[in-house]
Amino acid sequence: MSITVVGTVAFDAIKTPFGQTDKIVGGAATYIAYSASYFYKPVNMVSIIGGDFDMEELEELKKRGANTDGIEIKHDGKSFFWSGSYHMDMNSRDTLATDLNVLLEFNPILPDSYKNSEYVLLGNIDPALQMKVLDQMSTRPKLVVLDTMNFWMDVALDNLKAVLKKVDVLTINDMEARQLSGEYSLVKAANKILAMGPKYLIIKKGEHGALLFHEKQIFFAPALPLEDVFDPTGAGDTFAGGFLGYLAKTGDVSFDNMKRAIIYGSAMASFCCEKFGTERLKELTMDEINERIEQFVSLVQFDIEMRA
Amino acid sequence: MSITVVGTVAFDAIKTPFGQTDKIVGGAATYIAYSASYFYKPVNMVSIIGGDFDMEELEELKKRGANTDGIEIKHDGKSFFWSGSYHMDMNSRDTLATDLNVLLEFNPILPDSYKNSEYVLLGNIDPALQMKVLDQMSTRPKLVVLDTMNFWMDVALDNLKAVLKKVDVLTINDMEARQLSGEYSLVKAANKILAMGPKYLIIKKGEHGALLFHEKQIFFAPALPLEDVFDPTGAGDTFAGGFLGYLAKTGDVSFDNMKRAIIYGSAMASFCCEKFGTERLKELTMDEINERIEQFVSLVQFDIEMRA
């Protein structure tokens, strides 16, 4: 029993209105693993890094319950590097650099111990590689979650559509949902996307929360209003990690439990934004997480007695 | 016992990606009155119109429980006219025409029967006129709600701040909250605005829902995801009308009841967007309204059992 996550493990350099960092550890799989590990272990990581990576970070991840056997180390290569600068609204950013480096050679090979994972999260990489990971599973996982982005819709739409037929949950943002469906209305977009394969669709709207669609049902979770959003990098991945970690912990992939999982994912994402990079995700306690869940409850809870 | 509403009664010409109208009846007080009348009567209207206005519309409003004695008719003048064109996202629009006409002469005089209203809604007009309405009340109302916009922050900030000291609830959008407070974070903005006088602040975010702030408490209500947003004109006023109508009906102005009132206001606003102008607001049944409230419940409801 395990979670398997494929995605980047990388360096980021981040600039926000509140400050900036040198190269710090980032990457989707890193955020996902830190977030999921509060709920479930092990989190099997599949990724590729260069010889320049901070190997102490791998030890830190292992201590928290990550299995890093599936992280290939190209000792003569350089790790994937992304640099970006956020605007005041923190919902938009300029990319300053994207150095793919070893990611160009990424050919995910799953260690045998990963192949019977019940929960699989295909992070935002080439859909052909996402498919390759799925093909290596020895049994059909209980739940497959796929994250992707507009770039793959532009350059690899056929491969993306092929892998979408094989997943249970798709997570994308509102712009991407519109692009993938050709519909402006998110309700119409969701109906079209659910017809492409995924049984569940999560549309992430950043500071405006997230929507879960399943058949004709819709659930909405707000983002927690924060005094300061310090650095939103990795918030979407942290959300996905918390979401899947909670589902794995409870072993229940019903729509009702997905609602709870989305609240846990949103809580983890809210922590992620409070400091640069993964910093805040390394220092949390379950008490802090539970306190934040209670904030979500009081944020949206109301009681209206309907007449029968 | 009554609600008193001051605001425009006007003509609009609206263009959206789905169609366009000739001059149709609009104006904040019109939307507010139609919306509130589903919950509470009478709704005393204070406004000014020209001799060109559609007097049958006044009869229609009266039939629904509006008192139009406070609507001054300038027979030789023309009614306020606004024309706008919505972009595809329906959250932004270009103003094509704003003909103030008789609004330039507006000097609200309250009929005696209005002066002991328990619930007062000061719609978006010159803050000096909003103050003038309040000054005519013979007793301090149970609840005063004020709506305003960025224009008055630009040209009449001192008068706006003066009237803010006398109101209970302020409703503005997110951009306006940022402008009024000088804070980007809505949580920080709310804290500053609550220190200006209002005990409650509602920040309207259009399709992204609404936030209610009171002391250190926050409540969030989403907008209902719709298949089609046909015409959002008047949705904010319809929200305010439903909100205040529900509060007046229940006679309870506690924070917990305001949460419910916001859900009712959001439900009314969702109907408003389904057809042009006030059309949808004239044909609703309480069964339809209650059904929509149930959609809001299932949209946000989740059950997480917290350990004590």
XYZ file of C-alpha atoms in Angstrom:
616
model
C 0.000 0.000 0.000
C 1.523 3.276 -1.099
C 1.163 6.511 -3.003
C 3.258 6.935 -6.122
C 3.958 10.411 -7.447
C 5.708 11.351 -10.669
C 6.810 14.932 -11.208
C 9.674 17.384 -11.050
C 12.191 17.699 -8.241
C 13.951 20.904 -9.029
C 15.397 24.291 -8.154
C 13.352 27.491 -8.165
C 14.312 31.138 -7.841
C 11.307 33.184 -6.792
C 10.618 36.890 -6.701
C 7.489 38.291 -5.031
C 6.474 41.783 -3.889
C 7.667 40.660 -0.424
C 11.162 39.465 -1.270
C 13.164 37.032 -3.351
C 15.110 33.809 -3.030
C 18.302 32.365 -4.475
C 18.001 28.851 -5.873
C 15.813 26.904 -3.471
C 14.447 23.384 -3.667
C 11.126 23.112 -5.463
C 9.371 20.978 -8.053
C 5.867 19.512 -8.107
C 6.810 16.098 -6.696
C 8.641 17.756 -3.790
C 5.612 19.815 -2.736
C 3.285 16.853 -3.250
C 5.449 14.552 -1.143
C 5.839 16.966 1.759
C 2.102 17.669 1.774
C 0.913 14.057 1.395
C 3.356 12.790 4.042
C 1.319 14.448 6.810
C -1.455 11.970 6.022
C 0.055 8.839 4.519
C 3.348 6.989 4.049
C 5.214 5.947 2.027
C 5.054 8.448 -0.816
C 7.006 6.872 -3.671
C 8.663 9.568 -5.749
C 9.518 9.221 -9.456
C 11.668 12.004 -10.856
C 15.074 12.977 -12.223
C 17.695 15.345 -10.770
C 21.236 16.453 -11.613
C 24.427 16.080 -9.629
C 23.971 19.678 -8.470
C 20.904 18.833 -6.380
C 20.888 19.288 -2.618
C 21.170 15.654 -1.488
C 20.338 16.619 2.102
C 16.884 17.483 0.825
C 16.435 13.882 -0.346
C 17.378 12.736 3.160
C 14.839 15.140 4.612
C 12.156 13.772 2.290
C 13.066 10.195 3.275
C 12.826 11.054 6.976
C 9.274 12.207 6.342
C 8.243 8.992 4.655
C 9.151 9.534 1.033
C 10.702 6.716 -0.950
C 13.272 8.271 -3.286
C 14.391 5.049 -5.010
C 12.568 6.193 -8.140
C 14.484 9.478 -8.363
C 17.173 9.065 -11.011
C 20.349 11.038 -10.381
C 22.281 12.186 -13.481
C 25.560 13.067 -11.802
C 26.902 14.887 -14.845
C 23.659 16.806 -15.423
C 21.957 19.834 -13.921
C 18.588 19.796 -12.177
C 15.513 21.395 -13.725
C 15.459 25.109 -12.874
C 12.548 27.540 -12.937
C 12.589 31.202 -12.062
C 9.579 33.470 -11.854
C 8.411 36.840 -10.635
C 4.946 37.348 -9.157
C 2.774 40.397 -9.721
C 1.057 42.183 -6.863
C -2.097 40.082 -7.268
C -0.052 36.864 -6.753
C -2.388 35.141 -9.225
C -0.211 36.029 -12.211
C 3.521 35.759 -12.720
C 6.226 36.179 -15.329
C 8.529 33.273 -16.041
C 12.113 34.542 -16.032
C 13.852 31.226 -16.830
C 12.943 27.614 -17.573
C 16.071 25.454 -17.884
C 14.828 21.917 -18.531
C 18.346 20.388 -18.121
C 18.035 16.713 -17.044
C 14.271 16.824 -17.548
C 15.008 16.494 -21.301
C 16.305 12.986 -20.599
C 13.517 11.962 -18.224
C 12.352 8.416 -18.873
C 10.504 7.329 -15.728
C 11.266 3.762 -14.665
C 9.262 2.511 -11.682
C 11.050 0.451 -9.035
C 9.213 -2.866 -8.546
C 8.067 -1.779 -5.091
C 6.051 1.071 -6.678
C 4.148 -1.046 -9.170
C 1.238 -2.046 -6.961
C 0.569 1.430 -5.516
C -3.101 2.044 -4.839
C -2.870 5.818 -5.308
C -1.027 7.367 -8.246
C -0.526 11.070 -8.900
C 0.734 11.884 -12.381
C 2.224 15.351 -11.909
C 2.430 17.931 -14.678
C 4.878 16.393 -17.205
C 4.681 15.231 -20.850
C 1.466 13.173 -21.215
C 3.473 10.472 -23.040
C 5.555 10.015 -19.877
C 2.445 10.056 -17.695
C 1.102 7.198 -19.838
C 4.412 5.367 -19.552
C 4.187 5.461 -15.758
C 0.630 4.103 -15.812
C 1.672 1.324 -18.193
C 4.252 0.117 -15.678
C 1.710 -0.478 -12.921
C 1.204 -4.186 -12.275
C -2.387 -3.662 -11.073
C -4.902 -0.947 -11.847
C -4.542 1.577 -8.981
C -7.551 2.387 -6.839
C -7.251 6.050 -7.873
C -5.234 7.850 -10.535
C -5.000 11.659 -10.372
C -3.536 13.618 -13.277
C -2.309 17.202 -13.270
C -1.441 18.985 -16.500
C -1.193 22.470 -17.985
C -1.986 24.551 -21.067
C 1.474 23.858 -22.558
C 0.619 20.164 -23.095
C -2.747 21.109 -24.581
C -0.832 23.220 -27.102
C 1.867 20.696 -28.061
C 0.624 17.201 -27.113
C -3.177 17.251 -27.127
C -3.621 13.777 -28.627
C -1.334 12.161 -26.062
C -3.068 14.115 -23.303
C -6.495 12.924 -24.462
C -5.215 9.337 -24.569
C -4.004 9.402 -20.975
C -7.159 11.236 -19.808
C -9.146 8.136 -20.750
C -7.211 6.198 -18.104
C -7.426 8.523 -15.084
C -10.017 9.033 -12.356
C -9.364 12.647 -11.358
C -8.081 15.527 -13.491
C -6.827 18.722 -11.824
C -6.419 21.858 -13.962
C -7.021 25.567 -13.529
C -9.973 27.539 -14.893
C -8.127 28.852 -17.969
C -6.975 25.337 -18.814
C -10.490 23.936 -18.394
C -11.709 26.541 -20.874
C -8.901 25.732 -23.309
C -9.382 21.959 -23.099
C -13.158 22.134 -23.575
C -13.578 25.177 -25.793
C -16.319 26.341 -23.410
C -16.225 29.545 -21.386
C -18.774 28.473 -18.764
C -17.012 26.222 -16.253
C -20.164 24.114 -15.851
C -20.263 23.422 -19.587
C -16.487 22.953 -19.664
C -16.719 20.380 -16.874
C -19.427 18.410 -18.667
C -17.290 18.174 -21.796
C -14.133 17.250 -19.898
C -15.892 14.549 -17.859
C -16.945 13.031 -21.185
C -13.242 12.736 -22.121
C -12.554 10.112 -19.464
C -11.995 11.411 -15.912
C -14.805 10.604 -13.480
C -13.899 13.618 -11.344
C -12.671 17.047 -12.365
C -11.099 19.553 -9.996
C -10.881 23.103 -11.347
C -8.367 25.120 -9.326
C -9.024 28.860 -9.174
C -6.128 29.927 -6.938
C -7.234 32.546 -4.426
C -10.817 31.961 -5.628
C -10.923 28.349 -4.437
C -11.566 25.056 -6.202
C -14.537 23.299 -7.801
C -15.078 19.528 -7.839
C -17.313 18.124 -10.587
C -18.659 14.546 -10.696
C -21.569 13.504 -12.887
C -24.144 16.244 -12.203
C -22.786 17.128 -8.749
C -20.683 20.193 -7.939
C -18.763 20.984 -4.758
C -16.974 24.247 -4.088
C -14.220 24.945 -1.563
C -12.906 28.475 -1.049
C -9.294 29.359 -0.515
C -8.730 30.598 3.023
C -8.516 34.406 3.030
C -4.978 35.121 4.282
C -3.540 38.307 5.779
C -0.555 37.851 3.479
C 0.089 35.552 0.551
C 3.844 35.429 0.766
C 4.686 32.988 -2.056
C 2.085 30.896 -3.912
C 4.702 28.709 -5.669
C 3.757 25.061 -5.247
C 0.326 25.777 -3.767
C -1.428 23.747 -6.488
C 0.908 20.785 -5.942
C 0.561 21.069 -2.179
C -3.216 21.009 -2.658
C -2.953 17.840 -4.760
C -0.646 16.202 -2.202
C -2.973 16.946 0.690
C -5.978 15.819 -1.358
C -4.458 12.462 -2.298
C -2.806 11.938 1.086
C -6.142 12.345 2.842
C -7.882 9.954 0.427
C -5.129 7.374 0.940
C -5.264 7.756 4.721
C -9.023 7.214 4.801
C -9.092 4.649 1.974
C -12.374 6.128 0.760
C -12.627 7.540 -2.766
C -16.343 8.449 -2.687
C -17.567 11.885 -3.766
C -18.388 12.775 -0.141
C -14.896 11.915 1.004
C -13.376 13.815 -1.918
C -15.119 16.920 -0.566
C -13.263 16.445 2.720
C -10.037 15.735 0.844
C -10.421 19.018 -1.039
C -10.778 20.889 2.258
C -7.589 19.196 3.550
C -5.810 20.006 0.287
C -6.948 23.633 0.519
C -5.717 23.846 4.113
C -2.284 22.532 3.124
C -2.155 24.978 0.179
C -2.922 27.868 2.520
C 0.107 26.969 4.660
C 2.294 26.687 1.560
C 1.626 30.357 0.707
C 2.792 31.634 4.095
C 6.535 31.279 3.485
C 8.929 30.877 0.560
C 9.174 27.469 -1.106
C 8.572 24.343 0.988
C 9.659 26.011 4.236
C 6.244 26.126 5.898
C 5.433 22.570 4.762
C 8.362 21.218 6.751
C 7.370 22.627 10.114
C 3.652 21.886 10.479
C 2.011 19.986 13.295
C -1.246 18.023 13.038
C -2.685 20.445 15.600
C -2.015 23.359 13.252
C -3.584 21.453 10.367
C -6.689 20.571 12.386
C -7.021 24.168 13.569
C -6.958 25.327 9.972
C -9.605 22.757 8.997
C -11.791 24.309 11.695
C -11.241 27.713 10.100
C -12.551 26.299 6.831
C -15.595 24.908 8.605
C -16.452 28.272 10.136
C -15.672 30.066 6.863
C -18.371 28.274 4.862
C -20.715 26.761 7.425
C -24.272 28.066 7.706
C -27.497 26.430 8.800
C -30.640 26.956 6.796
C -33.566 24.738 7.689
C -35.435 23.971 4.522
C -39.092 23.149 4.649
C -39.706 19.650 3.345
C -42.214 48.302 9.846
C -40.725 48.620 6.392
C -37.635 48.597 4.235
C -36.572 51.892 2.683
C -34.338 51.881 -0.366
C -32.756 54.865 -2.070
C -31.193 54.431 -5.499
C -31.637 54.817 -9.220
C -34.713 53.857 -11.198
C -33.549 54.101 -14.754
C -33.183 52.833 -18.291
C -30.377 50.527 -19.399
C -29.264 49.337 -22.833
C -27.195 46.191 -22.478
C -24.982 44.283 -24.872
C -23.582 40.871 -23.968
C -21.950 38.093 -26.026
C -25.433 36.498 -26.080
C -27.478 39.408 -27.379
C -28.513 42.991 -26.743
C -31.467 45.025 -25.564
C -33.070 48.313 -26.473
C -33.787 50.638 -23.545
C -35.111 48.434 -20.744
C -36.013 49.293 -17.176
C -33.118 49.046 -14.743
C -31.553 50.957 -11.879
C -30.306 49.773 -8.506
C -33.507 50.531 -6.575
C -35.553 48.617 -9.143
C -33.482 45.441 -8.792
C -33.363 45.809 -5.010
C -37.127 46.239 -4.744
C -37.983 43.257 -6.960
C -35.524 41.053 -5.081
C -36.470 42.140 -1.542
C -40.192 41.888 -2.274
C -39.983 38.074 -2.323
C -39.199 38.229 1.390
C -40.679 41.398 2.863
C -43.172 44.178 2.166
C -43.469 47.094 1.837
C -40.254 48.179 0.154
C -40.316 51.989 0.200
C -38.516 53.355 -2.833
C -36.781 56.745 -2.967
C -35.654 57.819 -6.422
C -36.191 60.231 -9.305
C -37.377 59.543 -12.853
C -38.252 61.573 -15.949
C -41.523 61.862 -17.816
C -40.159 59.322 -20.312
C -40.239 56.480 -17.772
C -42.424 53.438 -18.280
C -45.176 54.168 -15.739
C -46.544 50.621 -16.085
C -43.323 49.468 -14.457
C -44.171 51.553 -11.378
C -47.564 49.821 -11.255
C -45.840 46.442 -11.516
C -43.523 47.367 -8.635
C -46.506 48.488 -6.541
C -48.319 45.219 -7.191
C -45.315 43.409 -5.744
C -45.289 45.423 -2.566
C -43.206 48.447 -3.416
C -44.237 51.873 -2.180
C -43.365 54.354 -4.920
C -44.535 57.524 -3.129
C -40.885 58.521 -2.685
C -40.135 58.376 -6.421
C -40.133 61.936 -7.715
C -41.315 62.309 -11.307
C -39.818 65.203 -13.295
C -42.285 65.284 -16.152
C -40.135 67.571 -18.280
C -36.954 65.586 -17.629
C -35.415 62.360 -18.907
C -34.676 59.316 -16.760
C -31.128 58.281 -15.931
C -29.740 56.138 -18.756
C -26.817 53.720 -18.735
C -25.522 51.637 -21.574
C -22.793 49.027 -21.365
C -21.198 46.171 -23.237
C -19.946 43.055 -21.440
C -16.809 41.172 -22.355
C -16.782 37.406 -22.724
C -15.807 36.912 -19.056
C -18.928 38.850 -17.932
C -16.886 40.201 -15.014
C -15.735 43.237 -16.977
C -17.636 45.654 -19.170
C -17.262 48.875 -21.135
C -19.597 51.741 -20.371
C -20.970 53.081 -23.645
C -23.131 55.882 -22.204
C -23.993 57.428 -18.841
C -26.656 60.111 -19.197
C -27.364 61.368 -15.690
C -30.380 63.460 -16.822
C -32.800 63.955 -13.874
C -30.292 62.362 -11.488
C -28.452 65.710 -11.544
C -31.423 67.233 -9.727
C -31.919 64.397 -7.264
C -32.684 65.685 -3.786
C -34.219 62.793 -1.887
C -37.181 63.762 0.281
C -38.619 60.961 2.401
C -42.412 60.698 2.711
C -43.382 60.663 6.397
C -44.412 57.023 6.177
C -40.791 56.069 5.366
C -39.181 57.823 8.313
C -39.486 55.040 10.858
C -38.279 52.218 8.592
C -36.333 49.575 10.461
C -34.228 48.572 7.471
C -32.563 51.131 5.216
C -30.538 50.438 2.100
C -28.558 53.393 0.807
C -27.903 52.438 -2.807
C -24.924 53.639 -4.798
C -25.448 57.432 -5.105
C -23.585 60.552 -3.941
C -22.595 60.015 -0.271
C -23.925 63.484 0.567
C -27.378 62.338 -0.576
C -27.038 59.060 1.327
C -26.354 61.129 4.452
C -29.330 63.335 3.684
C -31.606 60.282 3.612
C -30.270 59.038 6.937
C -30.738 62.482 8.486
C -34.449 62.373 7.649
C -35.090 59.188 9.629
C -37.125 59.915 12.771
C -35.623 56.936 14.627
C -32.308 55.168 14.228
C -33.075 52.175 11.938
C -32.347 48.662 13.163
C -29.972 48.160 10.237
C -28.465 50.523 7.664
C -26.757 49.028 4.610
C -24.690 51.211 2.291
C -23.540 50.417 -1.227
C -21.011 52.607 -3.014
C -18.408 52.491 -5.762
C -14.900 53.615 -6.698
C -16.233 56.805 -8.365
C -17.320 58.224 -4.973
C -13.964 57.254 -3.443
C -12.326 59.327 -6.184
C -14.506 62.440 -5.979
C -16.232 62.456 -2.553
C -14.047 60.506 -0.142
C -14.614 62.793 2.867
C -18.392 62.644 2.501
C -18.204 58.893 2.021
C -16.141 58.491 5.194
C -18.624 60.646 7.100
C -21.605 58.492 6.129
C -19.644 55.265 6.718
C -19.497 56.182 10.400
C -23.291 55.914 10.507
C -23.938 52.608 8.761
C -23.983 48.988 9.923
C -23.140 47.131 6.721
C -21.010 48.275 3.793
C -21.148 46.398 0.475
C -18.393 46.986 -2.095
C -16.415 44.877 -4.543
C -12.860 43.616 -4.068
C -11.241 46.394 -6.143
C -13.144 49.022 -4.178
C -12.159 47.443 -0.842
C -8.536 47.685 -1.934
C -8.941 51.302 -3.042
C -10.753 52.387 0.122
C -8.229 50.740 2.472
C -4.992 51.016 0.514
C -4.392 47.324 1.302
C -4.106 44.568 -1.280
C -4.934 41.684 1.080
C -8.700 41.560 1.542
C -8.268 40.477 5.171
C -6.141 43.539 5.922
C -8.469 45.726 3.841
C -11.458 44.493 5.835
C -9.792 45.250 9.152
C -9.090 48.825 8.083
C -12.578 49.368 6.666
C -14.286 47.969 9.776
C -12.315 50.558 11.740
C -13.949 53.301 9.618
C -17.392 52.652 11.062
C -19.355 49.738 9.563
C -19.751 46.766 11.881
C -20.100 44.423 8.920
C -18.367 44.467 5.547
C -19.503 42.478 2.522
C -16.939 42.228 -0.259
C -18.616 41.173 -3.514
C -16.428 39.235 -5.937
C -18.948 38.615 -8.734
C -18.606 35.095 -10.101
C -16.114 34.396 -7.289
C -18.697 34.864 -4.532
C -18.862 37.167 -1.520
C -17.067 37.557 1.807
C -18.678 38.796 5.032
C -16.365 40.295 7.656
C -17.361 41.108 11.256
C -14.831 41.687 14.021
C -12.432 38.755 13.570
C -14.969 36.480 11.889
C -15.110 35.722 8.151
C -17.834 33.982 6.182
C -17.606 33.102 2.513
C -20.434 32.312 0.095
C -19.693 31.215 -3.465
C -21.615 32.311 -6.503
C -23.593 29.424 -7.958
C -21.758 28.023 -10.990
C -24.197 28.601 -13.865
C -24.335 26.936 -17.282
C -24.773 30.403 -18.781
C -24.411 33.871 -17.332
C -26.727 35.694 -19.675
C -26.640 39.237 -18.246
C -25.058 40.157 -14.892
C -26.497 43.699 -14.850
C -28.124 44.328 -11.469
C -26.775 41.139 -9.873
C -25.072 43.095 -7.067
C -28.261 45.075 -6.350
C -30.353 41.912 -6.502
C -27.946 40.359 -3.990
C -28.360 43.354 -1.658
C -32.150 43.241 -2.011
C -32.329 39.540 -1.192
C -29.908 40.013 1.699
C -31.860 42.835 3.309
C -35.249 41.316 2.489
C -34.306 38.104 4.264
C -32.981 39.985 7.309
C -36.197 42.035 7.493
C -38.370 38.932 7.132
C -36.580 37.147 9.975
C -36.052 40.281 12.088
C -32.649 38.935 13.127
C -29.489 40.924 12.359
C -26.989 38.605 14.064
C -23.826 37.427 12.285
C -25.249 33.896 11.987
C -28.403 35.161 10.345
C -26.391 37.422 8.031
C -24.692 34.259 6.733
C -28.095 32.902 5.763
C -29.083 36.277 4.299
C -25.963 36.209 2.112
C -26.931 32.776 0.791
C -30.413 34.103 -0.032
C -28.900 37.185 -1.672
C -26.546 34.982 -3.705
C -29.455 32.798 -4.812
C -31.422 35.850 -5.979
C -28.337 37.177 -7.812
C -27.936 33.857 -9.617
C -31.479 34.155 -10.978
C -30.856 37.748 -12.044
C -28.039 36.607 -14.372
C -30.241 34.127 -16.231
C -32.137 36.648 -18.363
C -31.798 40.263 -19.484
C -32.626 43.002 -16.989
C -35.225 42.341 -14.303
C -37.093 39.762 -16.411
C -36.182 36.689 -14.358
C -36.800 38.542 -11.083
C -40.447 39.075 -12.034
C -41.334 35.446 -12.610
C -39.851 33.539 -9.647
C -41.745 31.310 -7.241
C -40.731 30.607 -3.640
C -40.338 26.956 -4.646
C -37.717 27.940 -7.206
C -35.944 30.095 -4.628
C -35.933 27.304 -2.041
C -34.671 24.814 -4.605
C -31.799 27.131 -5.373
C -30.987 27.514 -1.680
C -30.701 23.729 -1.539
C -28.243 23.869 -4.439
C -26.112 26.256 -2.367
C -26.254 23.886 0.589
C -25.037 20.941 -1.478
C -22.441 23.132 -3.210
C -20.546 23.967 -0.022
C -21.646 21.429 2.562
C -19.149 18.860 3.844
C -18.891 17.028 7.123
C -15.557 16.732 8.856
C -15.626 15.425 12.391
C -12.926 17.184 14.338
C -11.370 15.562 17.325
C -11.999 17.606 20.446
